[in-house]
mmCIF file of C-alpha atoms and ligand atoms in Angstrom:
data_model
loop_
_atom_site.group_PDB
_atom_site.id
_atom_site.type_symbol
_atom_site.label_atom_id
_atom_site.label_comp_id
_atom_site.label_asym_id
_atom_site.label_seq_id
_atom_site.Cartn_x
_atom_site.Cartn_y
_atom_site.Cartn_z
ATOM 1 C CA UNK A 1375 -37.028 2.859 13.920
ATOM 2 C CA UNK A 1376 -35.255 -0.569 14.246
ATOM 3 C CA UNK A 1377 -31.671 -1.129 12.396
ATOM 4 C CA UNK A 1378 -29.606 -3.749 11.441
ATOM 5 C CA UNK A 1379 -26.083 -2.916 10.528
ATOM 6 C CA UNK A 1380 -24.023 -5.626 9.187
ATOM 7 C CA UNK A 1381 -20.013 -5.240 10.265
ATOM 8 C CA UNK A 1382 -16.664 -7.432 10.097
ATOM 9 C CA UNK A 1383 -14.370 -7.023 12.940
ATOM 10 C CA UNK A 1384 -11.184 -8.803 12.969
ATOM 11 C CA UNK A 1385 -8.256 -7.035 14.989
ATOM 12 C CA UNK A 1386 -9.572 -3.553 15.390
ATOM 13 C CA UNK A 1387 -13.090 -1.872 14.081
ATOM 14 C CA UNK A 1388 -12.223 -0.859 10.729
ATOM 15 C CA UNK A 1389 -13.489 2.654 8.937
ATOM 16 C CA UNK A 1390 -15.897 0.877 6.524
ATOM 17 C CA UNK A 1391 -17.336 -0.597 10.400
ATOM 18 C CA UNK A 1392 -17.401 3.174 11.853
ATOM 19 C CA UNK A 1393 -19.254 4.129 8.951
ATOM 20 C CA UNK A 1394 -21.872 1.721 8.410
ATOM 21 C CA UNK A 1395 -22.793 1.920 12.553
ATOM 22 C CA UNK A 1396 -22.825 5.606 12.414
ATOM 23 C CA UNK A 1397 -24.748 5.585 9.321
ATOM 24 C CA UNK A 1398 -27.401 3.088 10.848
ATOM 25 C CA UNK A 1399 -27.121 5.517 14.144
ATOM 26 C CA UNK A 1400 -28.867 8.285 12.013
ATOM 27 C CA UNK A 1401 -31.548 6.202 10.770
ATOM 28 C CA UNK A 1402 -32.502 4.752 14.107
ATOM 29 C CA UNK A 1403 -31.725 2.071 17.000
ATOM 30 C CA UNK A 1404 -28.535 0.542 15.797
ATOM 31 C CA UNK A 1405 -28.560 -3.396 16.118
ATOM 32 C CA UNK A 1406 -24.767 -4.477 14.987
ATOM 33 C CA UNK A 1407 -25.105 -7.945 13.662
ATOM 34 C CA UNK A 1408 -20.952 -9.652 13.083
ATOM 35 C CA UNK A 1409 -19.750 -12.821 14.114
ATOM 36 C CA UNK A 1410 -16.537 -14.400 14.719
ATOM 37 C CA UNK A 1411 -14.145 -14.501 17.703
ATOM 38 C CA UNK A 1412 -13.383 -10.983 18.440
ATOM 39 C CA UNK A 1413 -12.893 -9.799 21.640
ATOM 40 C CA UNK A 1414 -15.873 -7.952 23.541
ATOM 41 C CA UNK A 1415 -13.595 -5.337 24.226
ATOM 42 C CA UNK A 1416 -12.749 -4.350 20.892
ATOM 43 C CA UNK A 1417 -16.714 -5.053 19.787
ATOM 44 C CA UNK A 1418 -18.136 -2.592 22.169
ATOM 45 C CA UNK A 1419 -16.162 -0.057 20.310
ATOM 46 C CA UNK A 1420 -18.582 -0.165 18.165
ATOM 47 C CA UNK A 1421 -20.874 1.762 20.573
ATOM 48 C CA UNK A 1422 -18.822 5.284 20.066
ATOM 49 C CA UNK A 1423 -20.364 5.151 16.315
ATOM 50 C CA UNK A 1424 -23.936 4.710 17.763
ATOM 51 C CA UNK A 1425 -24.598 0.719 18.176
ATOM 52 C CA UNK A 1426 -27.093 0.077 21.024
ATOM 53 C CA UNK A 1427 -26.840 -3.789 20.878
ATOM 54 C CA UNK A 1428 -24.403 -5.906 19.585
ATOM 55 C CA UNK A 1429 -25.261 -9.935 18.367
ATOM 56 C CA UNK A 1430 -22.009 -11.708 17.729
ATOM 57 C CA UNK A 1431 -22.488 -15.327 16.284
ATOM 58 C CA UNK A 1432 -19.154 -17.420 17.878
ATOM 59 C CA UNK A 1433 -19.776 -20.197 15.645
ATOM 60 C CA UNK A 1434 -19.602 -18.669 12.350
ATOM 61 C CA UNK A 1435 -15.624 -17.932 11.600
ATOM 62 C CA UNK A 1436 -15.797 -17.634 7.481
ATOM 63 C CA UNK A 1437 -16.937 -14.822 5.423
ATOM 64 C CA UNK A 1438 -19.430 -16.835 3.495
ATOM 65 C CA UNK A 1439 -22.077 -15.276 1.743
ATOM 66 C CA UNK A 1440 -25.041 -17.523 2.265
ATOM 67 C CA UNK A 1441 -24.162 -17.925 6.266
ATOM 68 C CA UNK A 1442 -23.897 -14.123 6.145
ATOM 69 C CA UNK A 1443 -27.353 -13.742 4.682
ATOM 70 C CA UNK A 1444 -29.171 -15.984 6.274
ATOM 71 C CA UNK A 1445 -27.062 -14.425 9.863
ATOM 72 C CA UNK A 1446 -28.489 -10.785 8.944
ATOM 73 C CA UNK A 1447 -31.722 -12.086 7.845
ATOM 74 C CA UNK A 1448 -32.467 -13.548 11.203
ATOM 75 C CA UNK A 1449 -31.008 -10.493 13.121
ATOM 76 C CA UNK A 1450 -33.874 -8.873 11.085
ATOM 77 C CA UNK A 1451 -36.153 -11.182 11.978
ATOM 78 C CA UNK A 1452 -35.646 -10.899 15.353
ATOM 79 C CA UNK A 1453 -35.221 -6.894 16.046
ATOM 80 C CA UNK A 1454 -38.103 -6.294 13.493
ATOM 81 C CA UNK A 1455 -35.384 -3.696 12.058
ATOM 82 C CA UNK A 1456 -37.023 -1.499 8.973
ATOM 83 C CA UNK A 1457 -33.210 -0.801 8.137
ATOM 84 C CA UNK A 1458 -30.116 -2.711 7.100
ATOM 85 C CA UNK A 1459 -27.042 -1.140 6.543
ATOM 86 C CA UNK A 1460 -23.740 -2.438 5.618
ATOM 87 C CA UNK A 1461 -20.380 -1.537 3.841
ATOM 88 C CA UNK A 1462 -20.392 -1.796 -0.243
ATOM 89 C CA UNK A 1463 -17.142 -3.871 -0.092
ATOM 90 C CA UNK A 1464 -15.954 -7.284 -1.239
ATOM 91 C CA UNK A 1465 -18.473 -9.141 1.381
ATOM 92 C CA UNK A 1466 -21.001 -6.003 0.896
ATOM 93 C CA UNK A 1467 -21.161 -6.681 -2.425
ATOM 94 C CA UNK A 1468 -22.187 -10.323 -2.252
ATOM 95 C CA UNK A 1469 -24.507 -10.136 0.836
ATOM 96 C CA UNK A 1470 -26.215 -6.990 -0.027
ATOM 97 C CA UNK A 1471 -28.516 -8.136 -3.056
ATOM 98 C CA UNK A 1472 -29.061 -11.919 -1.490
ATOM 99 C CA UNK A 1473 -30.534 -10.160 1.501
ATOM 100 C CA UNK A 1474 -32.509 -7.783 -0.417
ATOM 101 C CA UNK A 1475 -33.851 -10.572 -2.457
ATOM 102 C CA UNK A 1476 -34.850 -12.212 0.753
ATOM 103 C CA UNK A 1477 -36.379 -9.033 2.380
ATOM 104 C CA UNK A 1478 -37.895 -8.395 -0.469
ATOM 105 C CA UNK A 1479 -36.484 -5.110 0.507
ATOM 106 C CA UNK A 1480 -35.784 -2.193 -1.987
ATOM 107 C CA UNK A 1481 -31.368 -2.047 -2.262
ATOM 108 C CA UNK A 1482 -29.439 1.292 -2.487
ATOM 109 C CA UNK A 1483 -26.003 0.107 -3.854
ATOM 110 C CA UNK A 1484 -22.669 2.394 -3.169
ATOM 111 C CA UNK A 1485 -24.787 5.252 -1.851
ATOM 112 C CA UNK A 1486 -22.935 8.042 -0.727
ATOM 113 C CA UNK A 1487 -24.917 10.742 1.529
ATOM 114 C CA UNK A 1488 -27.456 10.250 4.359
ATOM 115 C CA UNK A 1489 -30.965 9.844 3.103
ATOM 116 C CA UNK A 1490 -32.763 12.814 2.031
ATOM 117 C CA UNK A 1491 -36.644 12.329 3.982
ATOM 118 C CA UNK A 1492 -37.838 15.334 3.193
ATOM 119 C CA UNK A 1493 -39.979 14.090 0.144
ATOM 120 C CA UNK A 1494 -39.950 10.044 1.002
ATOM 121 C CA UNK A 1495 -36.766 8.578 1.379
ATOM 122 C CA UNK A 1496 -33.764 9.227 -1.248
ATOM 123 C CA UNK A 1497 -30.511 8.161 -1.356
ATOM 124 C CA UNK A 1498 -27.008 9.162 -3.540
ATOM 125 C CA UNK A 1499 -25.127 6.751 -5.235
ATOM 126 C CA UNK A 1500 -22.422 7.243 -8.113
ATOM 127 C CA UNK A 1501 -23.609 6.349 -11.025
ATOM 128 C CA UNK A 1502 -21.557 6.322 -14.856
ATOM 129 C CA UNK A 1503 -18.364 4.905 -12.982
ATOM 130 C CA UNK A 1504 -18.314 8.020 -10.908
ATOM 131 C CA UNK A 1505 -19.056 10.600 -13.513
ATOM 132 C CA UNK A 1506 -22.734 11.695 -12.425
ATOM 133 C CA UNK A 1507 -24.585 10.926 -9.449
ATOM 134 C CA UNK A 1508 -28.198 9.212 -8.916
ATOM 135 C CA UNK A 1509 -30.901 10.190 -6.605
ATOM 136 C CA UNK A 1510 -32.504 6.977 -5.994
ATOM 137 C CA UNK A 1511 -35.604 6.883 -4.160
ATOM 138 C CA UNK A 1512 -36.442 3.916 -2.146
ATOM 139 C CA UNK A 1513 -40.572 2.949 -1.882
ATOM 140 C CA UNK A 1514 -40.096 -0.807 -0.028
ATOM 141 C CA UNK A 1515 -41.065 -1.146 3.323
ATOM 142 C CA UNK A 1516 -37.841 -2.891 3.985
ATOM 143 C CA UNK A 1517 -34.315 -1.177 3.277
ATOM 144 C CA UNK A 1518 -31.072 -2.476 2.875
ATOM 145 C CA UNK A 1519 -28.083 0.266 1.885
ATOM 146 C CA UNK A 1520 -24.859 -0.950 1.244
ATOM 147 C CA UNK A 1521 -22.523 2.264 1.758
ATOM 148 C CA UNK A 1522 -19.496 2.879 -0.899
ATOM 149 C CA UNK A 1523 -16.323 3.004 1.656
ATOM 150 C CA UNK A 1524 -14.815 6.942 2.445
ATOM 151 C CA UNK A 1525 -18.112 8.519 1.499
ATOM 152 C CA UNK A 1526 -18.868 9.994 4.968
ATOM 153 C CA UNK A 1527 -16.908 10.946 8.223
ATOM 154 C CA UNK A 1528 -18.078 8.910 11.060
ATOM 155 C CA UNK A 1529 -19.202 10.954 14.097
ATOM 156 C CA UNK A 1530 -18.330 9.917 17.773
ATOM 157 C CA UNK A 1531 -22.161 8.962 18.970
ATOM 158 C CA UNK A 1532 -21.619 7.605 21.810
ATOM 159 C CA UNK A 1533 -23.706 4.271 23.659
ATOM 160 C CA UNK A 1534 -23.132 1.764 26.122
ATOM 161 C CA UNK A 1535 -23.304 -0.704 23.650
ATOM 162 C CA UNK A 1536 -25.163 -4.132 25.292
ATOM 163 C CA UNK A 1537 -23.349 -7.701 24.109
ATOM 164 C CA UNK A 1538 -25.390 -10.567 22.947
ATOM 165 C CA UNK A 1539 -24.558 -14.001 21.663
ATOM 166 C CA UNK A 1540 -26.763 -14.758 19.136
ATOM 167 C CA UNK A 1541 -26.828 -18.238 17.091
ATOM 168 C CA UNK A 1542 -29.677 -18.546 14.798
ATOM 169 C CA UNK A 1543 -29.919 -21.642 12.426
ATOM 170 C CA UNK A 1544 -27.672 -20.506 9.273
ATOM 171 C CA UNK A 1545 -29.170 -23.605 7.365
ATOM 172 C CA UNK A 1546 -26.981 -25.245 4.816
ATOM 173 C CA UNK A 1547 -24.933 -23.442 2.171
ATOM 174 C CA UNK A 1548 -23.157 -24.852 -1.222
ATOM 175 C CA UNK A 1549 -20.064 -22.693 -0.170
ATOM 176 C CA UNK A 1550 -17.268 -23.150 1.878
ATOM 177 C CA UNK A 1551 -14.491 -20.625 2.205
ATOM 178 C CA UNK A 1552 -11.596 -22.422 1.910
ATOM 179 C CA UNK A 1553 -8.798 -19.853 2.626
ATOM 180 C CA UNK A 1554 -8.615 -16.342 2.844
ATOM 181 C CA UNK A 1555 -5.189 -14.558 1.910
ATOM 182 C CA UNK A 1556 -4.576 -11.421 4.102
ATOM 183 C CA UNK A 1557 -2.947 -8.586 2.154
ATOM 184 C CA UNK A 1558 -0.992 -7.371 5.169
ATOM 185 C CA UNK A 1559 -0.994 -5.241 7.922
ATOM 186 C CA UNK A 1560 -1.895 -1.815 5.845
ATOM 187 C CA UNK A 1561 -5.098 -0.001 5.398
ATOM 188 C CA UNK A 1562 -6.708 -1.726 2.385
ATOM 189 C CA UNK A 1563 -7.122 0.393 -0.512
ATOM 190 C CA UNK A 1564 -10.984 1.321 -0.151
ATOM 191 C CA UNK A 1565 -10.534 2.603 3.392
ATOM 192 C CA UNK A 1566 -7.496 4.167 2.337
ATOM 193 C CA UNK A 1567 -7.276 7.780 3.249
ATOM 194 C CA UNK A 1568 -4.020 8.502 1.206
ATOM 195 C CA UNK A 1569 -2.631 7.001 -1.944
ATOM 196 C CA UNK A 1570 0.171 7.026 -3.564
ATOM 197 C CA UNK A 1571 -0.317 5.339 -6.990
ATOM 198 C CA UNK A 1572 2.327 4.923 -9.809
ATOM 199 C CA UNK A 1573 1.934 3.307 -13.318
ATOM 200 C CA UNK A 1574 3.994 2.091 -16.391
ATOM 201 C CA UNK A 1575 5.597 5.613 -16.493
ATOM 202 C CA UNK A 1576 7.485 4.042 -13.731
ATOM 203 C CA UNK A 1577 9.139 1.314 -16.506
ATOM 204 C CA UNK A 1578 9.639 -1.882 -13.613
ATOM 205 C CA UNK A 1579 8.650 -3.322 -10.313
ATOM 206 C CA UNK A 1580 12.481 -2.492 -9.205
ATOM 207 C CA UNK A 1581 11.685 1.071 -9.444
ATOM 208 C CA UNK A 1582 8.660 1.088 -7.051
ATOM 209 C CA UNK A 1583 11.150 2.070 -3.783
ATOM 210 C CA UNK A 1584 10.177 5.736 -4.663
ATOM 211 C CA UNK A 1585 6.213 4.880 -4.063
ATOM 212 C CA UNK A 1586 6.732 3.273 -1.057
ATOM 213 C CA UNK A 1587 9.242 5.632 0.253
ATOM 214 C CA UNK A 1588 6.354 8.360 -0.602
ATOM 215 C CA UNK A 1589 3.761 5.934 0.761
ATOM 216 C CA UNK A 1590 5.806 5.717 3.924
ATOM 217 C CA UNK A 1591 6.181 8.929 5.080
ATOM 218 C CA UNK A 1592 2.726 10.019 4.329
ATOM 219 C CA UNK A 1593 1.258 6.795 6.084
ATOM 220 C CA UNK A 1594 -0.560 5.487 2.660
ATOM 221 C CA UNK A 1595 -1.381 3.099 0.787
ATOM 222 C CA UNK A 1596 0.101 2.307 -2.246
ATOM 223 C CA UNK A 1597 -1.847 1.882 -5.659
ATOM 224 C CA UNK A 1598 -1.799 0.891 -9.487
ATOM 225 C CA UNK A 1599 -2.750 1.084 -13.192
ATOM 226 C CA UNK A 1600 -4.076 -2.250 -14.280
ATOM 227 C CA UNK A 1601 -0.889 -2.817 -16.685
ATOM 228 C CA UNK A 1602 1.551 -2.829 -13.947
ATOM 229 C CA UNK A 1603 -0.673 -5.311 -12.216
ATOM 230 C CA UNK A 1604 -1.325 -7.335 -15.296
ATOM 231 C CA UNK A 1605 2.520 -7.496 -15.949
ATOM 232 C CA UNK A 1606 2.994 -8.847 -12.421
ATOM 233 C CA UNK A 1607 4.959 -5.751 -11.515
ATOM 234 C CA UNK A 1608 2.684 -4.942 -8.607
ATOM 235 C CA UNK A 1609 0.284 -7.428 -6.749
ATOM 236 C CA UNK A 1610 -3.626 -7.656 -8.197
ATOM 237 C CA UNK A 1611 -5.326 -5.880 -5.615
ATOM 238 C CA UNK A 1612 -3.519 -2.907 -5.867
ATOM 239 C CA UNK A 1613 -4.846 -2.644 -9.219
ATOM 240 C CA UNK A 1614 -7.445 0.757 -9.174
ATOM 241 C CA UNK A 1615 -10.030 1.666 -11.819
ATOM 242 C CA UNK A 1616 -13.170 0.607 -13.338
ATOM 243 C CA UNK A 1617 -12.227 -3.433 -13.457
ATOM 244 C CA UNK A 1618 -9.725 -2.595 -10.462
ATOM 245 C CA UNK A 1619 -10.517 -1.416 -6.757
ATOM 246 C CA UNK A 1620 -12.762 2.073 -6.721
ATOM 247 C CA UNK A 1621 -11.514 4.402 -3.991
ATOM 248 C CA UNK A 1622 -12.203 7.682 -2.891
ATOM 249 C CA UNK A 1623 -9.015 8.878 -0.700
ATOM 250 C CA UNK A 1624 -8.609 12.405 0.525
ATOM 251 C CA UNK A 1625 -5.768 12.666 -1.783
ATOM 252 C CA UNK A 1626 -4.687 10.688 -4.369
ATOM 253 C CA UNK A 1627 -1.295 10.943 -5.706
ATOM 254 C CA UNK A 1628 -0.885 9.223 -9.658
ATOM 255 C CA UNK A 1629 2.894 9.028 -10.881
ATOM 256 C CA UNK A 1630 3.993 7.717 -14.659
ATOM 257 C CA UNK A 1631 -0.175 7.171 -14.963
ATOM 258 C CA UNK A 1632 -2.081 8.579 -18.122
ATOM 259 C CA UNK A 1633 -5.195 8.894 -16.806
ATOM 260 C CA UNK A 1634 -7.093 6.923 -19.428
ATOM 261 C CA UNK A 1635 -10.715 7.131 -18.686
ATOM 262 C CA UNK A 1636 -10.659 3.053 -17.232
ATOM 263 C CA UNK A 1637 -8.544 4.565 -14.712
ATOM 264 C CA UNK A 1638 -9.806 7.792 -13.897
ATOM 265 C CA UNK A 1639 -13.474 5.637 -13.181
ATOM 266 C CA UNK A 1640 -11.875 4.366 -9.984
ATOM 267 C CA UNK A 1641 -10.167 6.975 -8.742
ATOM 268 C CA UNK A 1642 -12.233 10.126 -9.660
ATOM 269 C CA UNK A 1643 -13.861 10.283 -6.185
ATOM 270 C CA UNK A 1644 -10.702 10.957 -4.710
ATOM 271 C CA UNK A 1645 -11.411 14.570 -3.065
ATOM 272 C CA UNK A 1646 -7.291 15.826 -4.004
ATOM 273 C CA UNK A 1647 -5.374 14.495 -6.980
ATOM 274 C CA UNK A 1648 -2.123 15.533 -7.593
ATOM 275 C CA UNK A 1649 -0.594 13.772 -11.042
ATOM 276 C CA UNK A 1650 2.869 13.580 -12.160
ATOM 277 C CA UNK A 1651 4.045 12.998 -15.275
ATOM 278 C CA UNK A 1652 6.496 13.783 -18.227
ATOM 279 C CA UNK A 1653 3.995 14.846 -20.889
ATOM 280 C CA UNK A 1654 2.500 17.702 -20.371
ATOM 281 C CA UNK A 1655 -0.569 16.561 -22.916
ATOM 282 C CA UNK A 1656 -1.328 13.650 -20.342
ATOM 283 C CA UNK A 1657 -4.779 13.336 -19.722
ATOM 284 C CA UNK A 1658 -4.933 12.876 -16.201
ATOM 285 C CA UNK A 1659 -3.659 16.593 -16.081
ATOM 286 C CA UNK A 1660 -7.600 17.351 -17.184
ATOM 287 C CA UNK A 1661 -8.824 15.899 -13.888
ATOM 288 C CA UNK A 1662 -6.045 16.895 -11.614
ATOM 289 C CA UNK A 1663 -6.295 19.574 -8.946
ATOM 290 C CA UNK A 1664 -2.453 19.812 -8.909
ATOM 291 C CA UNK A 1665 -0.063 18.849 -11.796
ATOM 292 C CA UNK A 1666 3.713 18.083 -11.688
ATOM 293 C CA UNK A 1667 5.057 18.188 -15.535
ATOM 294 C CA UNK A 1668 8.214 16.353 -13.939
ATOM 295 C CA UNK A 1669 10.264 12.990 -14.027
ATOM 296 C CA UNK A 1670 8.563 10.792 -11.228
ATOM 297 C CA UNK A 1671 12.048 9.419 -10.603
ATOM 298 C CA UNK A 1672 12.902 13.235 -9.263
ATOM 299 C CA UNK A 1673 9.957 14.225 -8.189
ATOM 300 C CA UNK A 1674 8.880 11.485 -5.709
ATOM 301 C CA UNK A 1675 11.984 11.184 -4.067
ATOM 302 C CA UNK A 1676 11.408 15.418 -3.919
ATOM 303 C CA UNK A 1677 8.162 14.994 -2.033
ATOM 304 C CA UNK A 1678 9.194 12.258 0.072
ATOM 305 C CA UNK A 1679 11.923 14.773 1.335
ATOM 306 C CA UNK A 1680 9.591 17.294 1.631
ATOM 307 C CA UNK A 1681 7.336 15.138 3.597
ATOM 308 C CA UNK A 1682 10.079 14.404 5.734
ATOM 309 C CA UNK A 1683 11.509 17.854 6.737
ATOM 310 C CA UNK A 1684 7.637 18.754 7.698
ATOM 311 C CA UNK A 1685 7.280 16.605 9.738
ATOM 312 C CA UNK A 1686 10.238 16.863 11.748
ATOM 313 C CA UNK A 1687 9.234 20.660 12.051
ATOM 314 C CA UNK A 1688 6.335 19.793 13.306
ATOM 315 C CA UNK A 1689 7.819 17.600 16.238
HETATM 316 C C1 LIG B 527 -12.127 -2.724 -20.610
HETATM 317 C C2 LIG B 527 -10.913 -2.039 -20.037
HETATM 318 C C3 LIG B 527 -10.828 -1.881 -18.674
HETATM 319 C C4 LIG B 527 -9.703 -1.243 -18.120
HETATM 320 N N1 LIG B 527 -9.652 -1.073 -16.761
HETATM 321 C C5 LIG B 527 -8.601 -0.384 -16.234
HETATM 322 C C6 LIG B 527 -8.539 -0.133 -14.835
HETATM 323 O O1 LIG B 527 -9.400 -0.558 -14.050
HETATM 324 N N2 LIG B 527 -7.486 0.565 -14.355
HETATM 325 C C7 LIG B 527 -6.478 1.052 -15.176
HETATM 326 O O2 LIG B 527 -5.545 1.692 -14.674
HETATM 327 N N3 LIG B 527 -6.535 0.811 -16.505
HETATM 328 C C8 LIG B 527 -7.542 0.098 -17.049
HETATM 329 N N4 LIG B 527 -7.555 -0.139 -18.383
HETATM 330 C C9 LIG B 527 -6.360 0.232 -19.180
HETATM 331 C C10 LIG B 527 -6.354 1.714 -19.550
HETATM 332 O O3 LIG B 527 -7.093 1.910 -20.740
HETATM 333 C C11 LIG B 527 -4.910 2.203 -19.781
HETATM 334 O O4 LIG B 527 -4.315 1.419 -20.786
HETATM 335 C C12 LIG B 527 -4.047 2.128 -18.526
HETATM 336 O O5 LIG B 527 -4.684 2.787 -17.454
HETATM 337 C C13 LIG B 527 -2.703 2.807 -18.806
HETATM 338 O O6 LIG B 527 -1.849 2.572 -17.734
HETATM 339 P P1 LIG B 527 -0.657 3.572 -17.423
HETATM 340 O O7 LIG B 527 -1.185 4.953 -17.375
HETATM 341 O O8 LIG B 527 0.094 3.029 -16.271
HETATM 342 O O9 LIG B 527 0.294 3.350 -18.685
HETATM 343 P P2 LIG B 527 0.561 4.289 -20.028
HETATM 344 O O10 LIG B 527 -0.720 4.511 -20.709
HETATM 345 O O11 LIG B 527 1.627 3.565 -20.704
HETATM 346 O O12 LIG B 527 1.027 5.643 -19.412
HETATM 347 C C14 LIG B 527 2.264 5.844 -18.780
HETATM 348 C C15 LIG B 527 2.362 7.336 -18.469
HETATM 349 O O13 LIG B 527 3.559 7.562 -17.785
HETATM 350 C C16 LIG B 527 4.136 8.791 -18.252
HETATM 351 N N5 LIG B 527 5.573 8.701 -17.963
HETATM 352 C C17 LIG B 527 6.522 7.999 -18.630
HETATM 353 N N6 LIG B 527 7.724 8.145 -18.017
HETATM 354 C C18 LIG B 527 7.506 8.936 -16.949
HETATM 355 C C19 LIG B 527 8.342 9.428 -15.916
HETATM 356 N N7 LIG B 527 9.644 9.115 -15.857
HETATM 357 N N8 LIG B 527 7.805 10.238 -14.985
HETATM 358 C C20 LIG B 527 6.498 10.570 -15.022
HETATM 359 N N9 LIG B 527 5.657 10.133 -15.969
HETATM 360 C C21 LIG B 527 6.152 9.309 -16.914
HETATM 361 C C22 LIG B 527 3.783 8.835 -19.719
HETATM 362 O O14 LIG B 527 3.816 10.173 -20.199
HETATM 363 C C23 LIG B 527 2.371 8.241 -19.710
HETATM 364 O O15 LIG B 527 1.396 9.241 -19.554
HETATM 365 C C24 LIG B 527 -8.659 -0.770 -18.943
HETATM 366 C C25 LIG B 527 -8.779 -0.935 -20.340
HETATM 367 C C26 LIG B 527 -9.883 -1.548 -20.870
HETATM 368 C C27 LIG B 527 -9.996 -1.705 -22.367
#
């Protein structure tokens, strides 16, 4: 069984990348279609997570949706792939139904397990902003399945993964990408393994020294409730929920949040939450799996200490 899996490399292979090749690995023969300038060194990376071949297109250098399509389309084309497979992120989300529509391929959006083949070929996603989950079967003799980022642990599979350039004709496109903002150096929210997360509870941006401190010593990134971001007290795209960024950390710390159900929508695939707050009758308490009825401003700098003096025991 031929796939196509659809990455981004910039600097390094990100998770979302890991996941999507290893996902394509257990479907069949991996085809990684990306493009760019990235070294060859840090592409064939790509072969620990199961890619057999690897097209790079040089002269594509913007994430543009209708290049993108029409990029993935042809990799199809050419491999004869059955599969595509790529991450359910900000690029994900605008590439996946366009090639789809294209394919005329049935489209699993966010899904969350492996396929189940037992009984034809079904695949998880969350449905309800996280609150149930969907077993979606898929009938098309094409497939594309965009995966929701953190939903499985990449395996080491490894190949000798062969290079190609590959420069089909992209066509012409009404978009052009005319900048593209980095948000620093940190691992962006929906890769994010650990969050730390604080909200109005936290009463100004000049307070937030305690998340970061936190954030810091526990190597994660930092989150919010859409009113600080809407305030301007913390940037937009920390901003989590159901209009926000959906994440699914391994633990997920909320301080001064209420857990009001537009918030809990984003963050209620995190597998750990811990919540602190003041008021006992909070309703993120409901969906916590450890509460803190405690002033944020003593408790995080608490934790960060605690943090701390592990880890120097542990050196
Ligand atoms: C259509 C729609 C979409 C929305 N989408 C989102 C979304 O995506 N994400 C989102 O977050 N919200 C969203 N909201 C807003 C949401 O309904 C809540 O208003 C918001 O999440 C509340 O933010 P908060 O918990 O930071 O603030 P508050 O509701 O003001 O809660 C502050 C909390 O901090 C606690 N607190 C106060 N002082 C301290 C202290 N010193 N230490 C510890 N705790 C303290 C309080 O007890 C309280 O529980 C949406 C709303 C709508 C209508």
């Amino acid at each position: 069984m031929s796939v196509v899996v659809f990455v981004e490399v910039k600097n390094k292979v990100s998770k979302a990348a890991m996941e999507a090749v290893y996902y394509g690995s257990q479907l069949g023969s991996v085809t990684v279609v990306t493009y760019g300038d990235t070294s060859e060194e840090i592409l064939k990376e790509l072969g620990n997570y199961g890619a057999e071949n690897i097209l790079v297109c040089r002269s594509l250098n913007e994430s543009n949706d209708q290049a993108l399509t029409n990029l993935i389309v042809a990799a199809v084309e050419k491999t004869n792939a059955e599969f595509v497979v790529l991450a359910q992120d900000q690029t994900g989300k605008g590439v996946g139904p366009r090639i789809s529509a294209k394919l005329n391929a049935g489209h699993i959006s966010g899904a969350i397990d492996l396929p189940e083949t037992s009984n034809g070929f079904v695949v998880k996603t969350n449905v309800y902003s996280g609150k149930a989950i969907a077993h979606v079967a898929l009938h098309s003799a094409k497939k594309v399945i965009s995966i929701l980022p953190n939903s499985l642990a990449p395996q080491l599979n490894q190949k000798d993964a062969n290079l190609e350039e590959f420069s089909p004709d992209l066509g012409t496109f009404g978009i052009k990408v005319k900048e593209l903002k980095s948000q620093g150096d940190g691992v962006p929210l929906p890769e994010a393994e650990l969050v730390v997360s604080a909200g109005r509870g936290l009463k100004g941006p000049e307070n937030w020294g305690i998340v970061e401190d936190l954030a810091d010593v526990l190597g994660a990134t930092t989150a919010c409730s859409r009113p600080v971001a809407d305030i301007g007290w913390r940037p937009h795209h920390e901003h989590v929920g159901q209009t926000g960024v959906a994440i699914r950390p391994n633990l997920y710390i909320a301080a001064g949040i209420s857990g009001a159900i537009q918030h809990l929508a984003g963050v209620n695939g995190s597998k750990v939450i811990v919540v602190i707050n003041t008021d006992p009758e909070a309703p993120f308490f409901k969906a916590a799996d450890y509460g803190i009825v405690g002033d944020a401003f003593e408790v995080l700098p608490r934790l960060t200490e605690a943090v701390k003096k592990f880890s120097a025991s542990q050196n």
